[in-house]
Tab-separated table of C-alpha atoms in Angstrom:
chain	number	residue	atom	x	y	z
A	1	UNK	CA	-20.635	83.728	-130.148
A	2	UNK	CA	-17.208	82.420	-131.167
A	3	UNK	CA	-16.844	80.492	-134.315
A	4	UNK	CA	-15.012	78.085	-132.731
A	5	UNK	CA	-17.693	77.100	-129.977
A	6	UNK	CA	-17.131	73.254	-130.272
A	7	UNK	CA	-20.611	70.913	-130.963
A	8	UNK	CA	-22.524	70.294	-127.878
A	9	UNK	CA	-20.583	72.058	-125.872
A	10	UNK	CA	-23.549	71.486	-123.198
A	11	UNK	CA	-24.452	68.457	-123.955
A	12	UNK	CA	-21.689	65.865	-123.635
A	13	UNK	CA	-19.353	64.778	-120.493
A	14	UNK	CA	-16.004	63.613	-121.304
A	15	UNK	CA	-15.036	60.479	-118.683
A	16	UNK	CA	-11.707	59.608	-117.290
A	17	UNK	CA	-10.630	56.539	-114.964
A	18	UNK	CA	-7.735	56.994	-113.446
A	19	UNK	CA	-4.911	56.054	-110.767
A	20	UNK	CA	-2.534	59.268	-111.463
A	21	UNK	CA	-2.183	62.465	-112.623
A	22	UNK	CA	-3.694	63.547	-115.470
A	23	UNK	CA	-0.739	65.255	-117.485
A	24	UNK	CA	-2.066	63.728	-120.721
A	25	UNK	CA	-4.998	66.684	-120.551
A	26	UNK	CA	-2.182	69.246	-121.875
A	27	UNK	CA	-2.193	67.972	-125.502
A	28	UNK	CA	-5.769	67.794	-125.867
A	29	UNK	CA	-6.494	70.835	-124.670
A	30	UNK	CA	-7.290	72.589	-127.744
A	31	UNK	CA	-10.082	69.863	-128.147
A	32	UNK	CA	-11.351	69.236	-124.674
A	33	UNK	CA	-10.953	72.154	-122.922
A	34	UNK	CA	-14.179	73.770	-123.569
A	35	UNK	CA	-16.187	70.516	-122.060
A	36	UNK	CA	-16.848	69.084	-118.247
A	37	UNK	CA	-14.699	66.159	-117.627
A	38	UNK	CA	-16.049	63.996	-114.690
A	39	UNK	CA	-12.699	62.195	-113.615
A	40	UNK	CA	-13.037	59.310	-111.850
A	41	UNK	CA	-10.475	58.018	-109.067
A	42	UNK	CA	-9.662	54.805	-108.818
A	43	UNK	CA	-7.175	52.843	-106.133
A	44	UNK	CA	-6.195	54.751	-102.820
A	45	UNK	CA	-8.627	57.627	-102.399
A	46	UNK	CA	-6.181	59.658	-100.220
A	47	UNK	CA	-3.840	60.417	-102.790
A	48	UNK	CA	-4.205	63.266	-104.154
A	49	UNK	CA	-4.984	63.564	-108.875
A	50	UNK	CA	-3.506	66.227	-110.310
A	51	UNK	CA	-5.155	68.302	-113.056
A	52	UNK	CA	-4.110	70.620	-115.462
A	53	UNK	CA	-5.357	73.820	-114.907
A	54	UNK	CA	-7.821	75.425	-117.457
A	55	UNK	CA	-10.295	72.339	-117.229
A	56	UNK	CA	-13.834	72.533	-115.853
A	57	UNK	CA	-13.732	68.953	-113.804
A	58	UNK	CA	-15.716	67.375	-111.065
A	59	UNK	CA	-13.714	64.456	-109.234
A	60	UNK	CA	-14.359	61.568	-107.463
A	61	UNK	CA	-12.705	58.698	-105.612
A	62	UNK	CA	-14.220	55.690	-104.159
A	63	UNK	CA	-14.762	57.743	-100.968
A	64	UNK	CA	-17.112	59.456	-102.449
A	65	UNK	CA	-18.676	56.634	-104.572
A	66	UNK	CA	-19.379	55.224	-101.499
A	67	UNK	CA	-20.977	58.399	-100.038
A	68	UNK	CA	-23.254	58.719	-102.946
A	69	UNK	CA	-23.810	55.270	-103.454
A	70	UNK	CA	-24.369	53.723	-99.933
A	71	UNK	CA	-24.552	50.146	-100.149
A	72	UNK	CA	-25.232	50.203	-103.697
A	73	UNK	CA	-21.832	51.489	-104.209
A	74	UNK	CA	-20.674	47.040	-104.331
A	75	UNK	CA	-21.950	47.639	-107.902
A	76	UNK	CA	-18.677	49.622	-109.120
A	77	UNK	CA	-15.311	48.080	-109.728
A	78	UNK	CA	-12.431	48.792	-107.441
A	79	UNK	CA	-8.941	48.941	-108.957
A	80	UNK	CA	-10.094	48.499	-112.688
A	81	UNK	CA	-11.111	50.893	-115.404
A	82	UNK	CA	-14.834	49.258	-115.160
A	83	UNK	CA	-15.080	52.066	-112.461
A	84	UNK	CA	-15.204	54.916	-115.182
A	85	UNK	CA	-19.178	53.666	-115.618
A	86	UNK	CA	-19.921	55.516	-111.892
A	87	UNK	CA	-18.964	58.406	-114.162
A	88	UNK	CA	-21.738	57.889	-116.658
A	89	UNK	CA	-24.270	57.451	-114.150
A	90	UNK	CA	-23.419	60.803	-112.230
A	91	UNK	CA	-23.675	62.689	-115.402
A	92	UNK	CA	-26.020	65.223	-116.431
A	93	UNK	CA	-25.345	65.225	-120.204
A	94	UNK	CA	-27.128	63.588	-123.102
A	95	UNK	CA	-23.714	62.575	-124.295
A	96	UNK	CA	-20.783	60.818	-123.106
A	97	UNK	CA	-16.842	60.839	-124.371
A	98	UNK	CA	-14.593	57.808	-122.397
A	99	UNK	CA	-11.114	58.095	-123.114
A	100	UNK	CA	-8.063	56.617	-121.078
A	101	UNK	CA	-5.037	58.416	-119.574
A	102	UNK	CA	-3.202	56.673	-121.818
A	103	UNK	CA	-4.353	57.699	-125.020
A	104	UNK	CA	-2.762	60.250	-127.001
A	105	UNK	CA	-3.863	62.315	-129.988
A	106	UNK	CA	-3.096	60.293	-132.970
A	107	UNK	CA	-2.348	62.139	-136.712
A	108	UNK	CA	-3.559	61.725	-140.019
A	109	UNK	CA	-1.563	60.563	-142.884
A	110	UNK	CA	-1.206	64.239	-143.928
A	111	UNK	CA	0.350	64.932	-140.176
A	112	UNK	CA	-2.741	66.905	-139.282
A	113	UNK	CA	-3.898	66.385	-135.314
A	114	UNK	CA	-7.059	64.144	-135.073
A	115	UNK	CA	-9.895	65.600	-133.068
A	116	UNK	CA	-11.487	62.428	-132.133
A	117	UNK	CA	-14.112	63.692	-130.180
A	118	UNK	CA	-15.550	66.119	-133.064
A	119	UNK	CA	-15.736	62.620	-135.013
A	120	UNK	CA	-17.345	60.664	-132.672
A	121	UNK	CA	-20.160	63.708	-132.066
A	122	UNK	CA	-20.271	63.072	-136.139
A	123	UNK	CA	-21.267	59.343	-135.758
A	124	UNK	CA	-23.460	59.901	-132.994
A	125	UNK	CA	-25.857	62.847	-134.704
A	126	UNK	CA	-25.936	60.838	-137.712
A	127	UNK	CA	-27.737	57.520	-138.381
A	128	UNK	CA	-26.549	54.230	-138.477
A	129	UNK	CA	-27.713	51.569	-140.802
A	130	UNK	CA	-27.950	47.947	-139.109
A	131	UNK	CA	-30.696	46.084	-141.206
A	132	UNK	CA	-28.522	46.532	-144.711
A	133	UNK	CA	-24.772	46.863	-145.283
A	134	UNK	CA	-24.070	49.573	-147.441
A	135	UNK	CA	-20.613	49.148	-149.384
A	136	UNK	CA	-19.150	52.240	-149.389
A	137	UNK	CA	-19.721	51.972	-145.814
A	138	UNK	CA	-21.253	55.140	-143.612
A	139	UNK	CA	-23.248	56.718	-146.059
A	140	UNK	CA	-23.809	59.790	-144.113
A	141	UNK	CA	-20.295	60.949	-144.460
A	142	UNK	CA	-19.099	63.918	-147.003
A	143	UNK	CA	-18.624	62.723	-150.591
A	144	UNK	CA	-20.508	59.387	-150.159
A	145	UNK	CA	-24.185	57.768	-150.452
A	146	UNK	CA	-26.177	55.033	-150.369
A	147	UNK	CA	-24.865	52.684	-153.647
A	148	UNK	CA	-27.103	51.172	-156.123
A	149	UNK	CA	-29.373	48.443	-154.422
A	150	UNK	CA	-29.683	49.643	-151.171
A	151	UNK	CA	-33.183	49.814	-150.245
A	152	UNK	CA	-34.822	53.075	-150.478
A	153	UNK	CA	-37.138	52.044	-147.363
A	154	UNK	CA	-34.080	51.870	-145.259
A	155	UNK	CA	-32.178	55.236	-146.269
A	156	UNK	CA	-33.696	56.786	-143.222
A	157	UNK	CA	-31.096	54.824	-141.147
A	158	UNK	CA	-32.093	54.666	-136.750
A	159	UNK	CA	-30.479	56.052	-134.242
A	160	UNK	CA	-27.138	56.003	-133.591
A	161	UNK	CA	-26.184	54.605	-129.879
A	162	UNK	CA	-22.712	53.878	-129.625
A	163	UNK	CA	-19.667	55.525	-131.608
A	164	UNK	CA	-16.885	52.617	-131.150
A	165	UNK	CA	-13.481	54.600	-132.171
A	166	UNK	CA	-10.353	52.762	-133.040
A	167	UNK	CA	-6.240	53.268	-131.837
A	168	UNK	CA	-3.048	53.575	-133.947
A	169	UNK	CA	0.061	52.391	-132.206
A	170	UNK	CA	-0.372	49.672	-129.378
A	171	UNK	CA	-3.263	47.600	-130.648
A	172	UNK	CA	-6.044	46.457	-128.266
A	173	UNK	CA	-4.730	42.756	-128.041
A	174	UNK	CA	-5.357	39.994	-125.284
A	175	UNK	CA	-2.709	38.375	-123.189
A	176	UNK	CA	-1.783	35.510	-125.401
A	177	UNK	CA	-1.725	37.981	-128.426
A	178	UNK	CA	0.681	40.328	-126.914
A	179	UNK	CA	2.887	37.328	-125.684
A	180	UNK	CA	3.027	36.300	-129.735
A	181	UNK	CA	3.722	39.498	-130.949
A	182	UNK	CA	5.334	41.765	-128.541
A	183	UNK	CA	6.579	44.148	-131.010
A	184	UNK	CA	3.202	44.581	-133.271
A	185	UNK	CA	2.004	48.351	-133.842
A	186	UNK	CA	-1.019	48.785	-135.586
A	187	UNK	CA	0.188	51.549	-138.174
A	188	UNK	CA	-2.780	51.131	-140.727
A	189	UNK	CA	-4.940	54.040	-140.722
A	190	UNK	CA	-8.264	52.905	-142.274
A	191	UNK	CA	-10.327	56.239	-143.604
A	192	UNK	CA	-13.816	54.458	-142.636
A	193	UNK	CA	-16.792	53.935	-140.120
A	194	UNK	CA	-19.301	51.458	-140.541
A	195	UNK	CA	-22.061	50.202	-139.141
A	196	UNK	CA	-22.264	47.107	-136.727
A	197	UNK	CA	-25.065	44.605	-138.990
A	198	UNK	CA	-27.739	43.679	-136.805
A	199	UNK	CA	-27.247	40.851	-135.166
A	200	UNK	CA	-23.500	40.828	-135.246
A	201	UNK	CA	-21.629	40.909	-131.471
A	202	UNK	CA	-18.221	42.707	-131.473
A	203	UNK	CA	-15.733	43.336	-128.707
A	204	UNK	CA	-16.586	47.220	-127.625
A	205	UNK	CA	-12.967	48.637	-126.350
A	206	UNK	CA	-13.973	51.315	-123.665
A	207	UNK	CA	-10.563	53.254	-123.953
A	208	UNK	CA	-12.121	55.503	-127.183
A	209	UNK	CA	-15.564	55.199	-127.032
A	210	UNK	CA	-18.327	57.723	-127.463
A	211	UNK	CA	-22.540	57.034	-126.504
A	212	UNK	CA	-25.576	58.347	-126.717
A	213	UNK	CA	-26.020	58.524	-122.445
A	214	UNK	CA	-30.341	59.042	-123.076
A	215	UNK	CA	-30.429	56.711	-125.393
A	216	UNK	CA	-28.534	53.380	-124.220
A	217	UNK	CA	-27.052	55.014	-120.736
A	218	UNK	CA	-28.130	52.092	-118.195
A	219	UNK	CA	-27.190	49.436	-120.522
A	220	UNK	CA	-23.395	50.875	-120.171
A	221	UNK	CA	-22.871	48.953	-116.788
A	222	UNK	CA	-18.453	48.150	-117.266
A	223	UNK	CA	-19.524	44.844	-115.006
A	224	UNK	CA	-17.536	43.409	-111.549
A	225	UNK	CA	-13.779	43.470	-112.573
A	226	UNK	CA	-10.860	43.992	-110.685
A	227	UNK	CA	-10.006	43.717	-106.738
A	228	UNK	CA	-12.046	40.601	-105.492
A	229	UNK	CA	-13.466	39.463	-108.518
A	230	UNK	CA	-12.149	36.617	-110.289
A	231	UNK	CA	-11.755	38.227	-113.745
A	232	UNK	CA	-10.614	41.499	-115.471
A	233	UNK	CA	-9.941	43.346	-118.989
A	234	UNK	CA	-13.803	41.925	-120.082
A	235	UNK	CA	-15.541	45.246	-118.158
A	236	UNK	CA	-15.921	46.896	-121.672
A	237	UNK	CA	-16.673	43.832	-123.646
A	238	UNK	CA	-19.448	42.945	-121.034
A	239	UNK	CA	-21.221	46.223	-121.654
A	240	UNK	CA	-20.623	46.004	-125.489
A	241	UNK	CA	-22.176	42.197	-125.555
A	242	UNK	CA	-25.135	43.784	-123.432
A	243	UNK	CA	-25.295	47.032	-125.216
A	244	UNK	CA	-25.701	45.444	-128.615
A	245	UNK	CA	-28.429	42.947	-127.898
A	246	UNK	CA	-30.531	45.827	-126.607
A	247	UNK	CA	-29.132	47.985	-129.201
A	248	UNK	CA	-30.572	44.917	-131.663
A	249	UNK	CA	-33.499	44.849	-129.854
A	250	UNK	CA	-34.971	48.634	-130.007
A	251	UNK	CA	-33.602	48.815	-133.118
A	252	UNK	CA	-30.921	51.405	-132.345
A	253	UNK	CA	-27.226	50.920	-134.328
A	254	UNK	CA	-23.727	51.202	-133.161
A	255	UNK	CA	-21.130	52.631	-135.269
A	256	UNK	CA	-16.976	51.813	-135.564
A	257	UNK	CA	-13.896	52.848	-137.282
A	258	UNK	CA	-12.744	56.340	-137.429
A	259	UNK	CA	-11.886	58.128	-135.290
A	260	UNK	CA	-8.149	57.148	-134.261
A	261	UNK	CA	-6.399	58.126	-130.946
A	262	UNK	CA	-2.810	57.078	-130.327
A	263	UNK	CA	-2.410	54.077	-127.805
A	264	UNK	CA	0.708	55.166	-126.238
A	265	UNK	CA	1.781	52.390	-124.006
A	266	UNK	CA	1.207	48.179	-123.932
A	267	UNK	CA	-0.080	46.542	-120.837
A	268	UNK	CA	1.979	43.860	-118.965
A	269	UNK	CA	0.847	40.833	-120.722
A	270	UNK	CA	1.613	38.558	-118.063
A	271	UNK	CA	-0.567	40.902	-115.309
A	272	UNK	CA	-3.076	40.662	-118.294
A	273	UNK	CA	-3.238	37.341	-118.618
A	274	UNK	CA	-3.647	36.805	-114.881
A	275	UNK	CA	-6.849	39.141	-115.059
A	276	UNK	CA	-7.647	37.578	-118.418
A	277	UNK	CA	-7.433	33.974	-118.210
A	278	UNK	CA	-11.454	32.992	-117.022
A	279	UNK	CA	-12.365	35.296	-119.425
A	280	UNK	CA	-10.725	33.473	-122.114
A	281	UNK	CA	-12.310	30.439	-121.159
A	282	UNK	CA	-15.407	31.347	-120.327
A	283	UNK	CA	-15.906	33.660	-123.621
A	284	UNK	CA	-16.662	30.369	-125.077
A	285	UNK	CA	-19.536	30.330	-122.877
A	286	UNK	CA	-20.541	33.536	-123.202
A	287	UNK	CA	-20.281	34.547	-126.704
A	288	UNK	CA	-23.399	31.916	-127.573
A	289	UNK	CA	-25.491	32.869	-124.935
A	290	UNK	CA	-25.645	36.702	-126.475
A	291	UNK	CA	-26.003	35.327	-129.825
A	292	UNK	CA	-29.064	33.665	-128.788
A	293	UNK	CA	-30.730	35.783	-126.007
A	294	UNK	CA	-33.837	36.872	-127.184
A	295	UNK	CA	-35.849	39.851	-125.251
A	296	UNK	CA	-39.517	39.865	-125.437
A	297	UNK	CA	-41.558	42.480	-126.743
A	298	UNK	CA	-42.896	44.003	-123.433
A	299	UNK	CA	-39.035	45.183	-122.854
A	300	UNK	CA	-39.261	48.212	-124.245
A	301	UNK	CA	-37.068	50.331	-122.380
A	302	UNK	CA	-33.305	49.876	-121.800
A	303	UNK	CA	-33.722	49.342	-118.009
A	304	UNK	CA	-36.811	46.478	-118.535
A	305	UNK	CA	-34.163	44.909	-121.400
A	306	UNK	CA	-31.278	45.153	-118.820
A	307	UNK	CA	-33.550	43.592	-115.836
A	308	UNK	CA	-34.440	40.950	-118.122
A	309	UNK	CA	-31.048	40.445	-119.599
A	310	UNK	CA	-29.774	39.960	-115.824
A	311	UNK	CA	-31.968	36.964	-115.292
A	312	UNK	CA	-31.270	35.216	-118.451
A	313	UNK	CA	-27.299	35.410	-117.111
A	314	UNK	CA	-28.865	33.738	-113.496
A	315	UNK	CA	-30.567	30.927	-115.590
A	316	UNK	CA	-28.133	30.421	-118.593
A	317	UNK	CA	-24.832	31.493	-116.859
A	318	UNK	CA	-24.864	30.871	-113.578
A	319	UNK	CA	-24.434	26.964	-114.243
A	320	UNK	CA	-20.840	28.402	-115.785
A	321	UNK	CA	-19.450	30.096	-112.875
A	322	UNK	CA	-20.773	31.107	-109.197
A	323	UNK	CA	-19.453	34.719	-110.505
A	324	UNK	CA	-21.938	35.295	-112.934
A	325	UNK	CA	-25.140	35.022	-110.212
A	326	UNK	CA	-23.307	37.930	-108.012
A	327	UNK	CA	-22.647	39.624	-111.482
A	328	UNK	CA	-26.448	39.206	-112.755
A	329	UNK	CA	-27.268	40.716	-109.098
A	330	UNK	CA	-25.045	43.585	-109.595
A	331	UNK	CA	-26.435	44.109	-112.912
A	332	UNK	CA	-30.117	44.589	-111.007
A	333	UNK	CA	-28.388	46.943	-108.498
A	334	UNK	CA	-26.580	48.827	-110.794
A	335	UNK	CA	-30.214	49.689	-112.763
A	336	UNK	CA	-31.516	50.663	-109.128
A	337	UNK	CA	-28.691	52.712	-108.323
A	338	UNK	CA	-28.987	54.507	-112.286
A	339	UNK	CA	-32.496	54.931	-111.753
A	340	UNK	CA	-32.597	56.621	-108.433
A	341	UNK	CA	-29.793	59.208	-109.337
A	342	UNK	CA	-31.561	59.547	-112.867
A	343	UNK	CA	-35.257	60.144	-111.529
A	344	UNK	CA	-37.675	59.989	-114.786
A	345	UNK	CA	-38.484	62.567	-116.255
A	346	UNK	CA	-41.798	61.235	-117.764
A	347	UNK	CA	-39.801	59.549	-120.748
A	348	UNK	CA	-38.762	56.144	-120.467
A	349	UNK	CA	-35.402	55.956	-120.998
A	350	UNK	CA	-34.344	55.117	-124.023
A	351	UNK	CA	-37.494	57.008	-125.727
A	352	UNK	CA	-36.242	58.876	-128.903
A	353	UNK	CA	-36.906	62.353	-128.687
């Protein structure tokens, strides 16, 4: 076996949304070419994607979302990124990479290439540590520990979920952000991953993200964005908000920080803050009901969390906004959909092995 056989080669899907051709693959070839990308089509499903060659891909447009789907397919975004999440459904894999086609591979300050997906597999087969912050942050790293007063009943760590990874260059900002400060890069390269403290939301950006697909794979629904729906840009901060109360919940953690890619181009702000604007607004909304939802203890799987997450967003948010009634409903389908292409396999999802 070669030496350079990457970790869990077999084990982990790397997902792509896209609306063109994917010549971004070339430059992280040396990193992704030995794993299946599942490449998902978004837009006009006659025009034909383009992919390097070398790469071991399954594609598929909203033709055949539909196909697979049936009427369950409503569930899945059209003309947004949110539509990447059909991708982690259809997988196989314990493991899933998410990446955009606009993200590049970033350096370190030595100049040396980043592989961000070797990093993220780091954070993900190591614990997380959500009940107690530990100073020198991710204690499981090389040439670091637990510091003096941590408790030695909670060096074990729990499972780590979600690997939230970071971008140099074009930061992640909203619409009104950008329109402030056109011209900001984010050049700071911060040489640390921490854990999210339990109990703390955070805004999950889906462009560099890693999960653990077993563990917390339903709860990764990217929401009703895009064509016909009155909001957009909030697909991966809906299934961040959800992920981490059930994350909370079970007692799982979610890591972020390293590692960086390289964000190579800004979004229109004014196209963003079309898409954006409800979102704004009703964050204000939203942001207190997931502080306060509470799951009971008979939710004990990620799909019976998600079900009952759904109809607190009937009761609590539908008085905000007709939207969030068809999105709670979406939120059931999308479980139905996720559980009949996922059959059990004796284990309720979301069991630790």
């Amino acid at each position: 076996m070669s030496v350079s056989t990457p970790s869990l080669k077999d084990e982990l899907d790397i997902v792509i949304p896209t609306i063109r051709n994917l010549d971004f693959l070339e430059m992280w070839r040396p990193f992704f070419q030995q794993y299946h990308l599942i490449i998902v089509q978004d837009g006009d499903p006659s025009k034909t994607i383009k992919v390097p060659d070398g790469f071991d891909y399954e594609l598929y447009n909203r033709n055949d979302i539909n196909k697979i789907l049936g009427p369950k397919a409503n569930c899945i975004s059209f003309k947004d990124s949110a539509c990447r999440c059909f991708g982690y459904m259809v997988s196989k894999k314990k493991y899933i990479f998410t990446i955009d086609d606009d993200c590049f591979v970033a350096k370190d300050p030595t100049g040396k290439e980043i592989n961000a997906l070797e990093q993220h597999i780091k954070n993900l087969l190591t614990p997380s540590t959500p009940f107690f912050f530990n100073t020198l942050y991710d204690p499981y790293r090389d040439g670091t520990d637990f510091v003096r007063g941590y408790p030695f009943s909670l060096r074990e760590g729990v499972p780590t979920a979600v690997s939230h990874g970071l971008w140099l260059n074009i930061p992640d900002y909203d619409a009104p952000t950008q329109l402030v400060k056109p011209l900001e890069r984010n050049t700071r390269f911060v040489d640390a991953v921490m854990t999210v403290p339990k109990g703390t939301l955070f805004p999950m950006c889906g462009m560099n993200l890693a999960f653990n697909r077993e563990l917390i794979g339903p709860a990764m629904y990217f929401g009703l964005m895009g064509d016909g729906q009155p909001i957009g840009r909030y697909d991966d901060m809906w299934a961040g908000w959800c992920t981490k109360v059930i994350c909370d919940h079970l007692g799982w953690g979610i890591k972020t920080g390293l590692p960086y890619i390289w964000h190579s181009k800004a979004s229109n702000p004014f196209v963003n803050l079309k898409k954006e604007y409800k979102g704004i607004y009703w964050q204000e909304e939203l942001i207190p009901f997931f502080q306060s939802v509470s799951l009971p203890k008979d939710c004990t799987t990620v799909q019976k969390c998600y079900i009952e997450l759904s109809k607190q967003v009937k009761a609590k948010l539908g008085k905000v906004d007709e939207y969030f009634n068809k999105l709670a409903d979406s939120m059931v389908t999308w479980i139905e959909a996720w559980d009949e292409l996922n059959p059990s396999t004796g284990l309720p999802n979301g069991s630790v092995k």
